[in-house]
Short mmCIF file of C-alpha atoms in Angstrom, two decimals:
data_model
loop_
_atom_site.label_atom_id
_atom_site.label_comp_id
_atom_site.label_asym_id
_atom_site.label_seq_id
_atom_site.Cartn_x
_atom_site.Cartn_y
_atom_site.Cartn_z
CA MET A 1 92.55 82.53 112.21
CA SER A 2 91.22 80.69 109.10
CA GLY A 3 93.65 79.70 105.92
CA SER A 4 91.14 77.95 104.39
CA ARG A 5 89.46 79.68 101.80
CA LEU A 6 86.29 77.28 102.28
CA VAL A 7 85.75 77.95 105.55
CA ARG A 8 86.08 82.03 104.99
CA ASN A 9 83.41 81.29 102.53
CA SER A 10 81.33 79.25 104.60
CA PRO A 11 79.37 80.88 107.17
CA ASP A 12 78.42 77.93 109.02
CA LEU A 13 81.84 76.35 109.02
CA ALA A 14 83.32 79.50 110.02
CA ARG A 15 80.96 79.93 112.92
CA LEU A 16 82.13 76.52 114.18
CA VAL A 17 85.68 77.75 114.16
CA GLN A 18 84.82 81.05 115.90
CA ASP A 19 83.08 79.17 118.74
CA GLY A 20 86.38 77.30 119.12
CA PHE A 21 85.44 73.82 117.35
CA ALA A 22 88.28 72.34 116.02
CA VAL A 23 87.36 71.76 112.62
CA ARG A 24 89.44 69.58 109.51
CA ILE A 25 88.50 69.05 105.93
CA VAL A 26 90.32 65.87 105.00
CA ASN A 27 89.33 64.23 101.15
CA GLY A 28 86.09 65.81 101.05
CA PHE A 29 85.04 65.11 104.70
CA LEU A 30 83.95 67.44 107.44
CA VAL A 31 86.27 66.39 110.62
CA VAL A 32 85.55 67.89 114.16
CA ASP A 33 88.42 66.88 116.34
CA ASP A 34 88.35 66.81 120.31
CA ILE A 35 84.50 65.94 121.33
CA PRO A 36 84.41 64.67 124.73
CA TYR A 37 82.49 61.62 125.14
CA VAL A 38 81.98 59.18 127.91
CA ASP A 39 83.26 55.48 126.87
CA ASP A 40 81.43 51.76 128.28
CA ALA A 41 83.57 52.21 131.41
CA ALA A 42 82.02 55.89 132.16
CA GLN A 43 85.65 57.33 131.76
CA VAL A 44 85.74 60.19 129.56
CA GLN A 45 87.52 60.17 126.04
CA TRP A 46 87.88 62.31 123.19
CA GLY A 47 86.72 61.69 119.62
CA SER A 48 85.82 63.08 116.36
CA PHE A 49 82.54 63.94 114.23
CA LEU A 50 83.35 63.07 110.50
CA CYS A 51 80.16 63.24 107.31
CA PRO A 52 80.52 64.20 103.94
CA LEU A 53 81.04 67.91 103.14
CA ASP A 54 78.50 68.90 100.89
CA LEU A 55 80.20 72.00 98.26
CA SER A 56 78.45 74.32 96.02
CA GLY A 57 81.71 75.71 94.28
CA THR A 58 84.12 77.27 97.09
CA THR A 59 81.25 77.35 99.82
CA ALA A 60 79.62 74.82 102.02
CA ALA A 61 75.94 73.90 100.91
CA ARG A 62 72.80 72.36 103.12
CA PRO A 63 73.74 69.26 104.39
CA THR A 64 72.56 66.47 102.07
CA THR A 65 72.28 63.56 104.85
CA HIS A 66 71.20 63.89 108.40
CA VAL A 67 73.57 61.18 109.16
CA MET A 68 76.88 61.90 111.53
CA CYS A 69 79.88 59.50 112.10
CA PHE A 70 81.63 59.48 115.30
CA VAL A 71 85.44 58.22 114.97
CA GLY A 72 87.35 56.77 118.21
CA GLY A 73 84.64 55.26 120.05
CA VAL A 74 80.88 54.87 120.74
CA PRO A 75 79.24 57.55 123.10
CA ARG A 76 77.66 56.12 126.22
CA GLU A 77 75.64 57.89 129.21
CA ARG A 78 77.39 58.79 131.90
CA ASN A 79 77.23 55.51 133.50
CA GLY A 80 78.35 53.69 130.26
CA GLN A 81 75.08 52.62 129.39
CA PRO A 82 74.04 53.79 125.56
CA ILE A 83 72.64 56.68 124.93
CA LYS A 84 69.03 55.87 123.91
CA ASP A 85 68.56 56.14 119.96
CA LEU A 86 71.86 57.69 119.29
CA VAL A 87 73.70 54.93 117.59
CA ASN A 88 72.52 53.20 114.34
CA ASP A 89 73.91 50.54 113.26
CA SER A 90 72.23 50.63 109.45
CA VAL A 91 74.19 53.62 108.34
CA GLU A 92 77.07 53.98 106.36
CA LYS A 93 80.29 54.19 108.61
CA TRP A 94 82.65 56.44 106.50
CA SER A 95 86.27 56.97 106.36
CA ALA A 96 88.10 59.80 105.38
CA SER A 97 91.93 58.17 105.48
CA ALA A 98 93.01 55.01 107.13
CA ASP A 99 93.11 56.94 110.65
CA ILE A 100 89.89 58.57 110.25
CA THR A 101 87.31 55.54 110.05
CA ALA A 102 83.94 56.05 111.97
CA ALA A 103 83.75 53.83 114.89
CA CYS A 104 80.06 54.46 114.94
CA GLY A 105 77.00 56.54 113.24
CA PHE A 106 74.30 58.31 114.30
CA SER A 107 71.02 59.16 112.51
CA GLN A 108 68.90 61.57 114.14
CA LYS A 109 66.90 64.21 112.09
CA PRO A 110 65.20 67.09 112.94
CA GLU A 111 62.22 68.29 111.36
CA GLY A 112 62.90 69.27 107.98
CA GLY A 113 66.70 68.40 108.30
CA TYR A 114 70.03 70.24 109.36
CA VAL A 115 69.97 73.99 107.80
CA ASP A 116 73.76 73.97 107.70
CA PHE A 117 76.77 72.10 109.03
CA TYR A 118 76.69 74.57 112.21
CA GLU A 119 73.19 73.03 112.95
CA LYS A 120 74.50 69.70 112.34
CA VAL A 121 77.35 69.59 114.09
CA THR A 122 76.30 71.59 117.29
CA TYR A 123 73.08 69.04 117.41
CA TYR A 124 75.16 66.19 117.55
CA THR A 125 77.73 68.07 119.88
CA ALA A 126 75.15 68.49 122.55
CA MET A 127 73.96 64.85 122.32
CA VAL A 128 77.57 63.52 122.94
CA ILE A 129 79.27 65.62 125.35
CA SER A 130 76.41 66.04 127.99
CA PRO A 131 77.36 63.10 129.57
CA ALA A 132 81.04 64.08 129.40
CA GLN A 133 79.98 67.15 131.50
CA ALA A 134 78.01 65.32 133.82
CA VAL A 135 81.15 63.40 134.54
CA ASP A 136 83.64 66.29 134.41
CA PRO A 137 81.83 69.52 134.06
CA SER A 138 85.45 71.16 132.92
CA VAL A 139 85.86 69.33 129.52
CA ASN A 140 84.10 70.84 126.19
CA PRO A 141 85.06 70.72 122.73
CA TYR A 142 86.01 74.43 122.16
CA THR A 143 89.74 73.83 121.84
CA TYR A 144 90.24 76.74 119.38
CA LYS A 145 92.94 74.83 116.99
CA PRO A 146 94.10 76.24 114.02
CA ILE A 147 91.80 74.65 111.20
CA GLU A 148 93.46 72.16 108.83
CA SER A 149 92.46 72.14 105.41
CA ASP A 150 93.79 69.63 102.78
CA GLU A 151 91.83 71.67 100.24
CA ASP A 152 95.41 73.44 99.27
CA ASP A 153 97.39 70.25 99.23
CA GLY A 154 96.15 68.32 97.27
CA VAL A 155 95.85 68.37 93.26
CA PHE A 156 92.40 69.94 93.36
CA LEU A 157 91.31 73.33 93.29
CA TYR A 158 88.46 72.84 94.97
CA VAL A 159 87.43 69.80 97.23
CA ASP A 160 86.54 66.49 96.00
CA THR A 161 83.50 65.91 97.24
CA PHE A 162 82.11 63.51 94.70
CA SER A 163 84.55 60.86 96.11
CA SER A 164 83.33 61.39 99.79
CA ARG A 165 80.05 61.29 99.29
CA ALA A 166 80.32 58.20 97.14
CA GLY A 167 82.34 56.57 99.62
CA ILE A 168 85.50 56.08 97.46
CA THR A 169 88.01 58.51 98.99
CA GLU A 170 90.18 55.18 99.86
CA LEU A 171 89.92 53.47 96.59
CA ASN A 172 90.72 56.90 94.55
CA ASP A 173 93.84 57.43 96.74
CA LEU A 174 95.04 54.28 94.78
CA LEU A 175 94.86 56.69 91.54
CA ALA A 176 97.46 59.20 93.33
CA LEU A 177 100.12 58.29 90.89
CA GLU A 178 103.39 60.49 91.09
CA LYS A 179 103.33 60.91 87.22
CA VAL A 180 101.24 59.81 84.49
CA VAL A 181 102.06 60.56 80.78
CA ILE A 182 99.99 61.20 77.69
CA VAL A 183 101.60 60.54 74.62
CA GLY A 184 99.36 62.33 71.59
CA LEU A 185 96.43 64.85 72.64
CA GLY A 186 94.12 64.08 69.23
CA GLY A 187 90.79 62.16 70.18
CA THR A 188 91.66 59.53 72.23
CA GLY A 189 94.50 61.22 74.19
CA ALA A 190 92.17 64.38 74.96
CA HIS A 191 89.67 62.29 76.23
CA LEU A 192 92.10 60.37 78.65
CA LEU A 193 92.95 63.55 79.83
CA ASP A 194 89.26 64.69 80.81
CA ALA A 195 89.59 61.15 82.75
CA LEU A 196 92.65 61.13 84.25
CA ALA A 197 92.26 65.14 85.06
CA LYS A 198 89.67 64.15 87.74
CA THR A 199 91.84 61.23 89.36
CA PRO A 200 94.17 62.70 92.13
CA ALA A 201 97.49 61.94 90.08
CA LEU A 202 99.86 64.50 90.92
CA THR A 203 101.09 65.02 87.55
CA VAL A 204 99.69 64.37 84.49
CA HIS A 205 102.48 65.36 81.64
CA LEU A 206 101.48 66.10 78.10
CA TYR A 207 103.27 65.41 75.03
CA ASP A 208 102.12 66.73 71.91
CA SER A 209 103.74 69.21 68.93
CA ASP A 210 100.67 69.74 67.09
CA PHE A 211 98.34 73.14 67.29
CA TYR A 212 94.49 72.81 68.06
CA ARG A 213 92.69 73.53 65.14
CA THR A 214 88.87 73.75 64.11
CA HIS A 215 88.59 69.76 63.09
CA ASN A 216 89.96 68.95 66.47
CA ALA A 217 86.90 70.40 68.51
CA PHE A 218 85.05 68.03 67.17
CA ARG A 219 86.75 65.09 68.67
CA ALA A 220 87.36 67.01 71.59
CA PRO A 221 85.78 66.82 75.56
CA GLY A 222 83.75 69.91 76.29
CA ALA A 223 83.28 72.98 73.95
CA ALA A 224 85.62 75.14 72.55
CA SER A 225 84.80 78.72 71.64
CA LEU A 226 85.66 80.63 68.76
CA GLU A 227 88.49 82.32 70.98
CA ASP A 228 90.14 79.18 71.36
CA LEU A 229 90.44 78.08 68.19
CA GLN A 230 91.88 81.80 67.49
CA ALA A 231 94.46 82.07 69.67
CA GLY A 232 96.60 79.80 68.34
CA LEU A 233 97.48 77.38 70.88
CA THR A 234 99.24 73.74 70.81
CA LYS A 235 96.92 71.32 71.78
CA VAL A 236 99.14 70.88 75.02
CA GLU A 237 98.86 74.55 75.64
CA TYR A 238 95.06 74.78 75.45
CA TYR A 239 94.24 71.44 77.32
CA THR A 240 96.55 72.67 80.13
CA ARG A 241 94.76 76.04 80.04
CA MET A 242 90.95 73.98 79.91
CA TYR A 243 91.92 71.55 82.54
CA SER A 244 93.91 74.00 85.31
CA VAL A 245 90.99 75.45 86.36
CA MET A 246 89.81 72.50 87.66
CA ARG A 247 93.36 70.92 88.84
CA ARG A 248 96.80 71.70 89.47
CA GLY A 249 99.91 69.22 87.94
CA ILE A 250 99.00 69.22 83.87
CA VAL A 251 102.11 69.63 82.49
CA PRO A 252 102.42 70.50 78.95
CA HIS A 253 105.36 69.18 76.41
CA PRO A 254 104.63 71.03 72.95
CA VAL A 255 106.74 68.42 71.24
CA ASN A 256 106.64 64.85 69.86
CA VAL A 257 108.34 61.81 71.73
CA THR A 258 110.82 60.42 69.72
CA ALA A 259 114.09 58.68 70.62
CA ASP A 260 115.90 62.11 71.42
CA ASN A 261 113.41 62.36 74.44
CA VAL A 262 112.01 59.20 75.26
CA SER A 263 113.96 58.97 78.33
CA GLU A 264 111.53 61.33 80.03
CA LEU A 265 108.86 58.71 79.95
CA LEU A 266 111.12 56.66 81.85
CA ASP A 267 109.92 57.69 85.36
CA ALA A 268 106.72 57.95 84.94
CA GLY A 269 104.25 55.64 87.10
CA PHE A 270 101.74 54.66 83.56
CA VAL A 271 102.00 56.07 80.37
CA PHE A 272 99.06 56.20 77.42
CA LEU A 273 100.07 56.26 74.18
CA ALA A 274 97.84 57.85 72.19
CA MET A 275 99.36 58.37 68.91
CA ASP A 276 99.15 58.11 65.52
CA THR A 277 101.39 55.28 64.34
CA GLY A 278 104.95 55.41 63.36
CA PRO A 279 108.27 54.76 63.47
CA ASP A 280 108.54 56.74 67.05
CA LYS A 281 105.58 54.71 68.85
CA LYS A 282 108.21 51.63 68.04
CA THR A 283 111.26 53.69 69.97
CA ILE A 284 108.71 54.35 72.87
CA VAL A 285 107.22 51.05 72.77
CA ASP A 286 110.56 49.10 73.06
CA ALA A 287 111.91 51.52 75.63
CA LEU A 288 109.24 51.43 77.95
CA THR A 289 109.11 47.81 77.70
CA GLN A 290 112.96 47.57 78.11
CA HIS A 291 112.58 49.93 81.82
CA GLY A 292 109.23 48.00 83.17
CA ILE A 293 107.14 50.83 82.64
CA PRO A 294 103.42 50.00 82.26
CA PHE A 295 101.71 51.25 79.27
CA ILE A 296 98.49 51.10 77.19
CA ASP A 297 98.89 51.34 73.48
CA SER A 298 95.41 52.33 72.18
CA GLY A 299 94.40 52.62 68.51
CA VAL A 300 91.28 52.95 66.48
CA GLY A 301 90.53 51.75 62.86
CA LEU A 302 87.35 53.07 61.37
CA SER A 303 86.24 52.67 57.79
CA LYS A 304 82.99 53.98 55.69
CA ASP A 305 81.60 50.31 54.87
CA ALA A 306 78.67 49.76 52.53
CA ASN A 307 76.52 50.05 55.53
CA GLY A 308 77.87 52.50 57.48
CA ILE A 309 81.12 53.49 59.60
CA ALA A 310 82.65 50.19 60.87
CA GLY A 311 85.91 49.00 62.56
CA GLN A 312 87.62 48.54 65.67
CA VAL A 313 88.75 49.94 68.87
CA ARG A 314 92.32 48.35 70.16
CA ILE A 315 93.57 48.50 73.66
CA THR A 316 96.77 46.75 74.55
CA THR A 317 98.55 46.69 77.77
CA SER A 318 101.68 46.07 78.74
CA THR A 319 103.19 45.70 82.59
CA PRO A 320 106.51 44.75 83.72
CA GLY A 321 105.70 41.29 84.22
CA ARG A 322 103.76 40.88 80.87
CA SER A 323 105.25 42.69 77.77
CA ALA A 324 105.92 39.54 75.50
CA HIS A 325 102.85 39.14 73.97
CA ILE A 326 102.86 42.73 72.29
CA THR A 327 105.81 42.08 70.07
CA ARG A 328 105.42 38.18 69.47
CA ASP A 329 101.70 38.18 68.50
CA GLU A 330 102.57 41.97 66.54
CA LEU A 331 99.63 43.17 68.18
CA ILE A 332 100.66 46.86 67.30
CA SER A 333 101.21 48.49 63.80
CA TYR A 334 104.42 50.93 63.84
CA PHE A 335 102.85 50.85 60.09
CA ALA A 336 100.41 53.72 59.35
CA GLY A 337 99.44 53.11 55.90
CA GLU A 338 98.65 54.86 52.81
CA ASP A 339 95.09 57.02 53.69
CA ALA A 340 93.89 55.77 50.34
CA GLU A 341 94.74 52.38 50.43
CA TYR A 342 93.38 51.60 53.77
CA ASP A 343 90.72 54.54 54.60
CA THR A 344 91.68 54.67 58.00
CA ASN A 345 92.02 58.26 58.64
CA LEU A 346 88.18 58.34 60.00
CA GLN A 347 87.46 58.89 63.37
CA VAL A 348 84.44 60.25 65.65
CA ASP A 349 84.37 61.57 68.96
CA GLU A 350 82.39 58.88 70.78
CA ILE A 351 84.81 56.10 69.22
CA ASN A 352 88.03 58.22 70.71
CA ALA A 353 85.90 58.49 73.63
CA LEU A 354 84.94 55.13 74.20
CA THR A 355 89.04 54.21 73.40
CA ALA A 356 89.97 56.61 76.01
CA ASN A 357 87.38 55.15 78.46
CA LEU A 358 88.28 51.45 77.47
CA ALA A 359 91.72 52.57 78.22
CA ILE A 360 91.19 54.26 81.91
CA ILE A 361 89.17 51.55 83.18
CA ARG A 362 91.92 49.17 82.44
CA TYR A 363 94.24 51.19 84.04
CA LYS A 364 92.07 51.78 87.46
CA LYS A 365 92.23 47.94 87.28
CA ILE A 366 95.49 47.32 87.13
CA LEU A 367 95.70 49.96 89.86
CA THR A 368 93.21 47.85 92.18
CA PHE A 369 90.17 50.63 91.98
CA TYR A 370 88.28 48.24 90.20
CA ALA A 371 87.67 44.74 90.62
CA ASP A 372 89.75 42.42 88.01
CA ILE A 373 88.75 38.78 87.47
CA GLU A 374 90.23 38.82 83.97
CA ASN A 375 93.31 40.72 83.83
CA GLU A 376 93.11 40.98 80.04
CA HIS A 377 96.05 42.45 78.46
CA HIS A 378 94.78 43.02 74.96
CA THR A 379 91.29 43.88 74.25
CA VAL A 380 89.09 44.39 70.69
CA PHE A 381 86.09 46.19 70.22
CA VAL A 382 84.32 45.55 67.12
CA VAL A 383 82.07 48.31 66.14
CA ASN A 384 79.66 46.65 63.73
CA SER A 385 78.76 43.83 66.09
CA GLY A 386 79.38 45.46 69.61
CA ASP A 387 81.68 42.42 70.81
CA LEU A 388 84.41 43.04 73.16
CA HIS A 389 87.16 40.69 73.04
CA HIS A 390 89.78 40.67 75.65
CA ARG A 391 93.55 37.89 75.27
CA TYR A 392 96.19 37.73 77.56
CA GLY A 393 94.45 36.96 80.90
CA VAL A 394 93.29 34.78 83.36
CA SER A 395 91.09 32.96 80.84
CA ASP A 396 93.80 32.08 78.57
CA LEU A 397 95.36 30.45 81.22
CA VAL A 398 92.13 28.55 82.74
CA ARG A 399 92.27 26.97 78.75
CA CYS A 400 95.93 26.19 79.30
CA GLU A 401 95.36 24.35 82.27
CA ASP A 402 92.13 22.21 80.64
CA GLY A 403 94.65 20.98 78.18
CA ASP A 404 94.16 23.08 74.97
CA GLN A 405 97.31 22.19 73.55
CA HIS A 406 96.82 25.07 70.99
CA GLU A 407 96.56 27.46 73.38
CA VAL A 408 99.35 25.76 76.08
CA ALA A 409 101.75 26.17 72.93
CA GLU A 410 100.42 30.14 72.19
CA HIS A 411 100.93 31.20 75.43
CA ASP A 412 103.71 29.56 77.07
CA ASP A 413 106.44 31.94 77.32
CA ASP A 414 103.62 33.92 79.47
CA LEU A 415 102.53 30.83 81.27
CA GLU A 416 104.68 31.76 84.30
CA GLY A 417 103.51 35.91 84.41
CA LEU A 418 99.73 34.60 84.00
CA ILE A 419 100.25 32.30 86.88
CA ASP A 420 102.01 35.24 89.40
CA HIS A 421 99.34 37.22 88.36
CA VAL A 422 96.43 34.90 89.01
CA ILE A 423 98.01 34.84 92.37
CA GLN A 424 98.14 38.16 92.59
CA VAL A 425 94.55 39.05 92.22
CA GLU A 426 93.72 36.13 94.38
CA ALA A 427 95.83 37.62 97.19
CA ILE A 428 94.10 41.03 96.51
CA HIS A 429 90.74 39.50 96.44
CA GLU A 430 91.25 37.50 99.80
CA GLU A 431 92.66 40.46 101.26
CA ARG A 432 89.53 42.14 100.39
CA VAL A 433 87.18 39.48 101.96
CA ALA A 434 89.30 39.26 105.13
CA ASP A 435 89.09 43.02 105.57
CA THR A 436 85.05 42.51 104.84
CA ASP A 437 85.03 40.01 107.78
CA VAL A 438 87.22 41.98 110.31
CA ASP A 439 85.10 45.46 109.85
CA GLY A 440 81.56 43.97 108.66
CA ASP A 441 81.50 46.29 106.10
CA VAL A 442 82.40 45.67 102.50
CA ALA A 443 85.60 47.41 101.88
CA MET B 1 82.33 19.80 29.81
CA THR B 2 78.57 20.47 29.68
CA ALA B 3 77.39 23.74 31.24
CA ALA B 4 75.55 21.83 34.15
CA THR B 5 78.95 20.47 35.18
CA GLN B 6 80.91 23.60 34.71
CA GLU B 7 78.75 25.40 36.87
CA GLN B 8 78.82 22.53 39.67
CA GLY B 9 82.63 22.60 39.20
CA LYS B 10 82.50 26.15 40.23
CA LYS B 11 80.08 25.88 43.26
CA LYS B 12 82.59 23.48 44.32
CA ASP B 13 85.52 25.88 43.73
CA LYS B 14 83.79 28.60 45.73
CA GLN B 15 82.02 26.31 48.75
CA PHE B 16 82.30 28.70 51.03
CA GLU B 17 81.89 32.40 51.72
CA ALA B 18 82.86 34.69 54.47
CA VAL B 19 82.38 38.44 55.08
CA ILE B 20 85.14 40.37 55.37
CA ASN B 21 85.02 44.06 55.97
CA GLY B 22 81.16 43.91 55.03
CA THR B 23 81.65 42.21 51.75
CA GLU B 24 81.00 39.02 50.72
CA THR B 25 84.05 37.20 49.54
CA PRO B 26 83.67 33.19 48.03
CA LEU B 27 86.79 31.04 49.12
CA ASP B 28 87.72 27.83 48.28
CA HIS B 29 89.08 26.52 51.56
CA ASP B 30 87.11 26.95 55.22
CA VAL B 31 90.53 27.51 57.29
CA LEU B 32 91.84 31.09 56.98
CA THR B 33 95.11 32.14 58.51
CA TYR B 34 95.88 35.96 60.18
CA GLU B 35 97.94 36.55 57.39
CA GLU B 36 95.56 35.58 54.42
CA LEU B 37 92.74 37.92 55.88
CA GLY B 38 94.85 40.44 55.77
CA GLN B 39 95.61 40.06 52.06
CA LEU B 40 92.02 39.19 51.62
CA ALA B 41 91.09 42.73 52.77
CA TYR B 42 93.69 44.59 51.73
CA PRO B 43 95.41 42.94 48.73
CA ASN B 44 99.02 43.73 48.19
CA HIS B 45 99.14 45.67 51.27
CA ASP B 46 102.48 46.42 52.91
CA PRO B 47 104.08 43.81 54.92
CA GLU B 48 104.55 46.20 57.72
CA ALA B 49 101.05 46.70 58.01
CA LYS B 50 99.74 44.89 60.76
CA PHE B 51 95.69 44.37 61.20
CA THR B 52 93.85 44.01 64.17
CA VAL B 53 91.31 40.74 63.18
CA THR B 54 88.42 39.56 64.83
CA TYR B 55 85.47 36.68 63.63
CA ARG B 56 82.32 36.18 64.17
CA ASN B 57 80.28 32.75 63.97
CA ALA B 58 83.04 30.82 62.86
CA ASP B 59 83.11 27.05 63.39
CA PRO B 60 84.11 25.64 67.06
CA SER B 61 84.27 21.98 66.51
CA HIS B 62 87.66 22.15 65.15
CA GLY B 63 89.15 23.75 68.20
CA GLY B 64 88.83 27.26 67.94
CA THR B 65 86.27 29.11 69.47
CA LEU B 66 83.03 30.60 67.59
CA ASN B 67 84.09 34.51 68.48
CA GLY B 68 87.47 35.75 69.16
CA THR B 69 90.35 37.79 67.74
CA LEU B 70 93.53 36.42 65.44
CA VAL B 71 97.19 37.61 65.91
CA ALA B 72 100.10 36.92 63.58
CA GLY B 73 100.55 32.77 63.27
CA GLU B 74 96.94 31.95 64.07
CA SER B 75 94.04 30.85 61.81
CA VAL B 76 90.51 29.91 62.06
CA THR B 77 88.07 27.19 60.68
CA ILE B 78 85.23 29.16 59.07
CA LYS B 79 81.61 27.77 58.19
CA LYS B 80 80.34 27.28 54.85
CA LYS B 81 78.47 30.58 55.10
CA GLY B 82 77.84 33.19 57.84
CA THR B 83 81.39 33.64 59.67
CA THR B 84 82.12 37.30 59.67
CA PHE B 85 85.81 39.04 59.67
CA ASP B 86 86.57 42.75 60.91
CA VAL B 87 90.32 43.24 59.43
CA ARG B 88 91.68 46.98 60.31
CA LEU B 89 94.47 49.15 60.90
CA THR B 90 93.83 50.15 64.44
CA THR B 91 96.57 53.10 64.08
CA ARG B 92 94.47 55.87 64.62
CA SER B 93 94.17 57.95 67.71
#
């Protein structure tokens, strides 16, 4: 009867299904459909319970909240009057998807809380359906519909209950790109993967021909075992194996990207360049720019100065409307330099992780997951001062409008693009403000 | 020329001092370009090397900003003392 591993493994969910409840698991939420209730016109209607599903691995855990939401309307007494103390306007109104959004919430807490989801669902069911059954004794919530779960359709091997608990499921859906590419699986690339693996991107393609060695382990997320190091895997194979325990869609390519295969990147939704620099990087940057593929190039430059290790982290962004700054202002070096001359072959795990995470935050801002008032296209973090410098963003435009002639001359050819972006950012902001007004809730 | 005036002349020659990558560097002028900073940090570097340059505590009274980045073709006015630069090749991953 149950095609869901989660329901099979969870006695409380399985019991709900056995009783005949129409159980669904959507984006980490438990949804129970076909709940009869009485509306304010004293008519029987059908709605759904909705609450975050707490999991322990592949089994439902004890509910951490006693709050329950209701989708479809506001349940009333048989005469259409409010049910005493049932609806609580102060609780968070969850949303599992655009069409599964709470109309109201309840906050009934039995002594000691609910022991499991069976008790939670049946407790609230009793409160809601009694008036409906008083109006029409034939109605009940036991429709024995086959259970639906998206747990096997998504990219993750287990349900993302973090996003549902945090109330950011809808925002997280913005990150469900078809194809994201990481070029280079060194320290920065590996930390990029660590963050991207936890987003719902459908596929994450990895390009690197290097082998995974002992020294890599000290700049990599997680902890490699001795067996991992002795297995003689390429970096992309090692990381595919490591992250495939959590999600599907990691696609290894144990080759470097060159002019011969750069075309494989041209159907990507976004590309991260985390490779040591060289002529191939210029080939890739030119191809991506020409085809309007958005990308972020990141670079680390550390040196052992007299007072300790110092240096910079650079995050350079290209979007379809804004890419001229990279070539014009020579932001990316395609010349690596001799190690002896520049002494820059120095990297440390947390600097790689920081670089990756600054790039990921920028990426998520572009996808409107994070709020963004600056829309910067170039960022430099300076280790010894802790300064974070942004350029080619809204502030540059504001300086232009303030009549800074130097800046006007400097950014003249980007001005139109900047204005477009300011308009876009403002439009997104206004949309969100409008949503807030309608829902009376923060989007 | 007396020793005293010689000393004075030297001081006049190097009346500015900036810290570049942690090293105190005497200078005889106060406007530094992106290109010159590359030369100061890595003398005789390959011109293909494009450095990432940041500055701190520059002189903003000449139209610039106190802290910021410099890219190709740009320059910044330094103070007599206390302006620091970071000039690196951010090419590693």
